[in-house]
Amino acid sequence: MSNGNFAKYAVLAFFAVGASLMGWNALRSGNDTKAGVIAVKAPELSAAARAGKSAFDANCASCHGQNAAGTDKGPPLIHDIYNPGHHADEAFFLAAKLGVRRHHWRFGDMPPQPQVSEEQMRAVVRYVREVQAANGIAYRPHRM
């Protein structure tokens, strides 16, 4: 094989491998977390969590679903990704205040929710944490 042909094949192989890796990554990232509604066991709630459920239903359920089970517009919050070791309570406050760029799911970015007060967010987090606990989601240290 001449040097000219070798260079052509090397460039072709480089682009073929790159395209294959990009395709594999696109397919893989879609399978990391499956989108959709999940089955959620609704527990008996504390008074604080009941207030959080009211605020959640009014402000969050249209995207995150009833009982935070997810919809075609937003992910379920009753998922191990949101365990307190991976997403601390403060992450929920920041999400409501600042919005969130898409990172775990194939949904779009979450816009800020300025209509939700800090007191309401505290109750929403309490609600989500109680429903998570009833569905076996507990603190696990996050490892990168």
XYZ file of N, CA and C in Angstrom:
432
model
N 0.863 -1.172 0.000
C 0.000 0.000 0.000
C 0.906 1.230 0.000
N 0.574 2.161 -0.853
C 1.385 3.377 -0.926
C 1.060 4.304 0.237
N 1.968 5.229 0.504
C 1.753 6.182 1.595
C 0.499 7.015 1.378
N 0.184 7.373 0.132
C -1.017 8.159 -0.162
C -2.283 7.400 0.179
N -2.321 6.095 -0.171
C -3.495 5.280 0.156
C -3.601 5.058 1.658
N -2.470 4.837 2.316
C -2.477 4.637 3.762
C -3.072 5.855 4.468
N -2.661 7.035 4.056
C -3.173 8.267 4.674
C -4.678 8.392 4.460
N -5.156 8.058 3.262
C -6.603 8.132 2.985
C -7.366 7.167 3.882
N -6.857 5.928 3.994
C -7.538 4.936 4.822
C -7.468 5.297 6.306
N -6.379 5.878 6.731
C -6.248 6.297 8.132
C -7.260 7.387 8.463
N -7.412 8.358 7.571
C -8.392 9.431 7.789
C -9.802 8.858 7.778
N -10.097 7.972 6.829
C -11.414 7.348 6.746
C -11.709 6.551 8.021
N -10.726 5.781 8.497
C -10.904 5.003 9.725
C -11.130 5.920 10.922
N -10.389 7.007 10.982
C -10.553 7.967 12.075
C -11.990 8.480 12.134
N -12.535 8.902 11.000
C -13.897 9.428 10.977
C -14.934 8.333 11.222
N -14.684 7.127 10.746
C -15.615 6.023 10.981
C -15.688 5.689 12.467
N -14.535 5.632 13.113
C -14.513 5.354 14.556
C -15.194 6.489 15.315
N -14.912 7.726 14.950
C -15.543 8.869 15.614
C -17.051 8.853 15.467
N -17.541 8.573 14.260
C -18.991 8.515 14.034
C -19.611 7.376 14.828
N -18.922 6.238 14.887
C -19.432 5.104 15.661
C -19.524 5.445 17.142
N -18.508 6.091 17.676
C -18.526 6.477 19.091
C -19.629 7.483 19.390
N -19.831 8.437 18.495
C -20.908 9.416 18.701
C -22.268 8.724 18.686
N -22.475 7.807 17.766
C -23.736 7.070 17.707
C -23.947 6.219 18.937
N -22.897 5.521 19.367
C -22.999 4.701 20.565
C -23.334 5.551 21.782
N -22.688 6.698 21.921
C -22.941 7.584 23.055
C -24.373 8.104 23.042
N -24.883 8.443 21.871
C -26.264 8.936 21.781
C -27.242 7.853 22.201
N -27.024 6.627 21.775
C -27.912 5.531 22.158
C -27.767 5.196 23.628
N -26.548 5.165 24.117
C -26.297 4.827 25.516
C -26.911 5.842 26.454
N -26.767 7.135 26.152
C -27.266 8.167 27.058
C -28.775 8.131 27.155
N -29.450 7.680 26.131
C -30.899 7.568 26.190
C -31.350 6.415 27.050
N -30.469 5.456 27.315
C -30.846 4.292 28.094
C -30.400 4.377 29.544
N -29.661 5.414 29.910
C -29.210 5.542 31.295
C -30.394 5.641 32.241
N -31.360 6.412 31.876
C -32.568 6.561 32.672
C -33.739 6.543 31.712
N -34.636 5.632 31.927
C -35.799 5.506 31.054
C -36.818 6.569 31.441
N -37.317 7.259 30.447
C -38.330 8.282 30.684
C -39.693 7.623 30.814
N -40.592 8.293 31.499
C -41.955 7.815 31.581
C -42.463 7.773 32.996
N -43.708 7.368 33.095
C -44.382 7.295 34.381
C -44.001 5.991 35.068
N -43.737 6.067 36.352
C -43.421 4.877 37.129
C -44.529 4.646 38.151
N -44.616 3.436 38.661
C -45.596 3.115 39.700
C -45.068 3.640 41.034
N -45.901 4.394 41.729
C -45.508 4.983 43.008
C -46.530 4.605 44.062
N -46.028 4.124 45.202
C -46.891 3.839 46.343
C -47.069 5.144 47.110
N -48.319 5.607 47.250
C -48.603 6.858 47.968
C -48.787 6.537 49.454
N -47.892 7.028 50.305
C -47.964 6.716 51.730
C -48.922 7.641 52.482
N -49.138 7.307 53.738
C -49.800 8.214 54.675
C -48.787 9.330 54.934
N -49.207 10.574 54.772
C -48.276 11.701 54.862
C -48.395 12.446 56.185
N -47.286 13.026 56.622
C -47.299 13.924 57.777
C -48.020 15.208 57.375
N -48.346 16.049 58.348
C -49.016 17.325 58.051
C -48.146 18.201 57.150
N -46.847 18.241 57.416
C -45.940 19.054 56.593
C -45.901 18.528 55.160
N -45.878 17.213 55.003
C -45.845 16.633 53.659
C -47.174 16.834 52.934
N -48.280 16.847 53.662
C -49.584 17.136 53.017
C -49.592 18.548 52.455
N -49.020 19.500 53.194
C -48.898 20.870 52.668
C -47.991 20.873 51.439
N -46.945 20.078 51.478
C -46.050 19.964 50.334
C -46.724 19.347 49.134
N -47.597 18.373 49.374
C -48.334 17.756 48.265
C -49.224 18.782 47.591
N -49.870 19.641 48.377
C -50.715 20.697 47.790
C -49.884 21.629 46.916
N -48.735 22.060 47.418
C -47.865 22.945 46.634
C -47.312 22.213 45.415
N -46.959 20.947 45.583
C -46.450 20.148 44.467
C -47.518 20.010 43.390
N -48.734 19.647 43.800
C -49.818 19.471 42.827
C -50.092 20.757 42.054
N -49.991 21.902 42.723
C -50.273 23.189 42.077
C -49.137 23.660 41.172
N -47.899 23.279 41.473
C -46.750 23.858 40.765
C -45.858 22.871 40.023
N -45.878 21.625 40.404
C -44.892 20.670 39.882
C -45.505 19.490 39.126
N -46.718 19.097 39.516
C -47.311 17.866 38.981
C -47.564 17.910 37.482
N -47.752 19.097 36.916
C -48.014 19.149 35.472
C -46.842 18.578 34.677
N -45.648 18.654 35.200
C -44.479 18.056 34.533
C -44.007 16.778 35.231
N -43.966 16.790 36.562
C -43.413 15.655 37.299
C -44.453 14.615 37.677
N -45.734 14.859 37.368
C -46.770 13.853 37.541
C -47.358 13.770 38.933
N -48.504 13.104 38.995
C -49.135 12.839 40.279
C -48.208 11.956 41.108
N -48.092 12.258 42.371
C -47.204 11.538 43.288
C -45.750 11.543 42.810
N -45.391 12.539 41.997
C -44.026 12.691 41.466
C -43.590 11.476 40.658
N -44.564 10.830 39.983
C -44.301 9.608 39.220
C -43.795 9.867 37.808
N -43.712 11.142 37.394
C -43.217 11.478 36.066
C -44.324 11.577 35.033
N -44.020 12.239 33.942
C -44.926 12.362 32.792
C -44.063 12.360 31.536
N -44.704 12.614 30.410
C -43.926 12.747 29.179
C -43.244 14.111 29.095
N -43.474 14.981 30.105
C -42.867 16.319 30.128
C -41.748 16.454 31.150
N -41.705 15.572 32.121
C -40.708 15.689 33.175
C -40.482 14.365 33.872
N -39.328 14.202 34.497
C -38.960 12.920 35.096
C -39.663 12.646 36.418
N -39.706 11.369 36.800
C -40.198 11.025 38.130
C -39.176 11.466 39.174
N -39.653 12.023 40.251
C -38.759 12.384 41.354
C -38.638 11.229 42.343
N -39.502 10.228 42.177
C -39.440 9.029 43.000
C -38.558 8.039 42.234
N -37.287 8.352 42.221
C -36.283 7.604 41.466
C -34.972 7.713 42.236
N -34.174 6.668 42.179
C -32.942 6.658 42.966
C -31.978 7.788 42.605
N -32.066 8.319 41.399
C -31.217 9.469 41.036
C -31.424 10.620 42.019
N -32.639 10.742 42.542
C -32.963 11.855 43.439
C -32.825 11.480 44.909
N -32.136 10.375 45.221
C -31.934 10.045 46.633
C -31.112 11.174 47.268
N -31.290 11.383 48.570
C -30.648 12.535 49.221
C -29.121 12.561 49.129
N -28.496 11.439 48.869
C -27.051 11.424 48.719
C -26.588 11.922 47.357
N -27.467 11.869 46.382
C -27.128 12.348 45.039
C -27.688 13.740 44.789
N -28.924 13.957 45.203
C -29.549 15.285 45.110
C -30.020 15.665 46.515
N -29.212 16.429 47.199
C -29.569 16.890 48.545
C -30.792 17.800 48.463
N -31.408 18.056 49.597
C -32.591 18.923 49.628
C -32.330 20.256 48.940
N -31.140 20.794 49.133
C -30.792 22.088 48.542
C -30.901 22.066 47.020
N -30.686 20.912 46.404
C -30.792 20.811 44.941
C -32.211 21.126 44.478
N -33.204 20.737 45.256
C -34.596 21.031 44.901
C -34.870 22.534 45.014
N -34.326 23.151 46.072
C -34.495 24.602 46.241
C -33.856 25.352 45.073
N -32.653 24.951 44.714
C -31.958 25.608 43.600
C -32.676 25.387 42.277
N -33.226 24.194 42.084
C -33.957 23.909 40.844
C -35.161 24.830 40.711
N -35.901 25.003 41.800
C -37.077 25.877 41.752
C -36.667 27.334 41.550
N -35.595 27.743 42.193
C -35.173 29.145 42.121
C -34.503 29.494 40.790
N -33.614 28.621 40.316
C -32.781 28.946 39.155
C -33.125 28.174 37.886
N -33.923 27.116 38.036
C -34.135 26.218 36.909
C -32.982 25.221 36.835
N -33.097 24.262 35.917
C -32.086 23.215 35.794
C -31.872 22.896 34.322
N -30.611 22.782 33.941
C -30.311 22.297 32.591
C -30.500 20.789 32.553
N -30.968 20.290 31.447
C -31.169 18.849 31.265
C -29.842 18.139 31.504
N -29.881 17.083 32.348
C -28.648 16.336 32.537
C -28.842 14.848 32.786
N -29.891 14.415 33.448
C -30.095 12.985 33.679
C -31.077 12.364 32.699
N -31.919 13.173 32.128
C -33.048 12.669 31.352
C -33.073 13.315 29.975
N -33.946 12.824 29.129
C -34.087 13.386 27.786
C -35.115 14.513 27.726
N -35.624 14.947 28.839
C -36.554 16.074 28.856
C -35.766 17.357 28.655
N -36.460 18.419 28.344
C -35.781 19.704 28.183
C -35.373 20.286 29.521
N -34.843 21.488 29.468
C -34.454 22.202 30.682
C -35.687 22.518 31.520
N -35.516 22.543 32.835
C -36.593 22.961 33.735
C -36.458 24.458 33.961
N -37.516 25.223 33.677
C -37.428 26.663 33.918
C -37.540 26.977 35.412
N -37.062 28.128 35.846
C -37.245 28.545 37.241
C -38.735 28.610 37.575
N -39.040 28.437 38.842
C -40.424 28.485 39.328
C -40.535 29.580 40.392
N -40.478 30.847 39.984
C -40.434 31.945 40.953
C -41.700 32.074 41.797
N -42.798 31.490 41.348
C -44.047 31.580 42.102
C -44.042 30.690 43.348
N -43.066 29.789 43.458
C -42.990 28.882 44.604
C -42.108 29.523 45.673
N -42.700 29.759 46.838
C -41.953 30.391 47.932
C -40.993 29.386 48.573
N -40.070 29.911 49.363
C -39.133 29.038 50.075
C -39.882 28.122 51.045
N -40.896 28.664 51.704
C -41.703 27.855 52.625
C -42.409 26.727 51.874
N -42.971 27.042 50.710
C -43.618 26.005 49.902
C -42.599 24.958 49.455
N -41.415 25.398 49.058
C -40.386 24.449 48.621
C -39.976 23.533 49.761
N -39.873 24.075 50.951
C -39.529 23.250 52.116
C -40.568 22.134 52.276
N -41.845 22.496 52.113
C -42.917 21.507 52.222
C -42.888 20.521 51.047
N -42.599 21.013 49.845
C -42.510 20.134 48.670
C -41.400 19.105 48.868
N -40.257 19.550 49.346
C -39.143 18.629 49.578
C -39.541 17.591 50.624
N -40.206 18.011 51.667
C -40.668 17.072 52.702
C -41.596 16.031 52.085
N -42.522 16.496 51.233
C -43.447 15.589 50.546
C -42.679 14.587 49.682
N -41.788 15.080 48.847
C -41.028 14.198 47.951
C -40.217 13.195 48.764
N -39.576 13.635 49.817
C -38.750 12.730 50.634
C -39.604 11.656 51.314
N -40.803 12.013 51.777
C -41.661 10.999 52.403
C -42.145 9.979 51.377
N -42.496 10.431 50.192
C -42.927 9.496 49.144
C -41.740 8.639 48.701
N -40.568 9.234 48.587
C -39.380 8.447 48.247
C -39.148 7.349 49.283
N -39.192 7.711 50.560
C -38.941 6.740 51.628
C -39.940 5.590 51.562
N -41.201 5.899 51.293
C -42.233 4.865 51.197
C -42.004 3.943 50.000
N -41.207 4.409 49.057
C -40.924 3.623 47.859
C -39.492 3.085 47.832
N -38.879 3.033 49.017
C -37.572 2.397 49.157
C -36.378 3.232 48.740
N -36.580 4.524 48.542
C -35.467 5.388 48.150
C -34.909 6.037 49.408
N -33.656 5.748 49.692
C -33.012 6.253 50.901
C -31.661 6.859 50.536
N -31.075 7.549 51.482
C -29.759 8.165 51.289
C -28.735 7.106 50.885
N -28.027 7.388 49.830
C -26.865 6.600 49.430
C -25.792 7.587 49.017
N -24.569 7.430 49.515
C -23.513 8.373 49.141
C -23.329 8.402 47.626
N -23.140 9.592 47.094
C -22.915 9.752 45.654
C -21.451 9.517 45.347
N -21.200 8.701 44.357
C -19.824 8.430 43.920
C -19.718 8.782 42.445
N -18.693 9.548 42.117
C -18.487 9.917 40.710
C -17.484 8.994 40.069
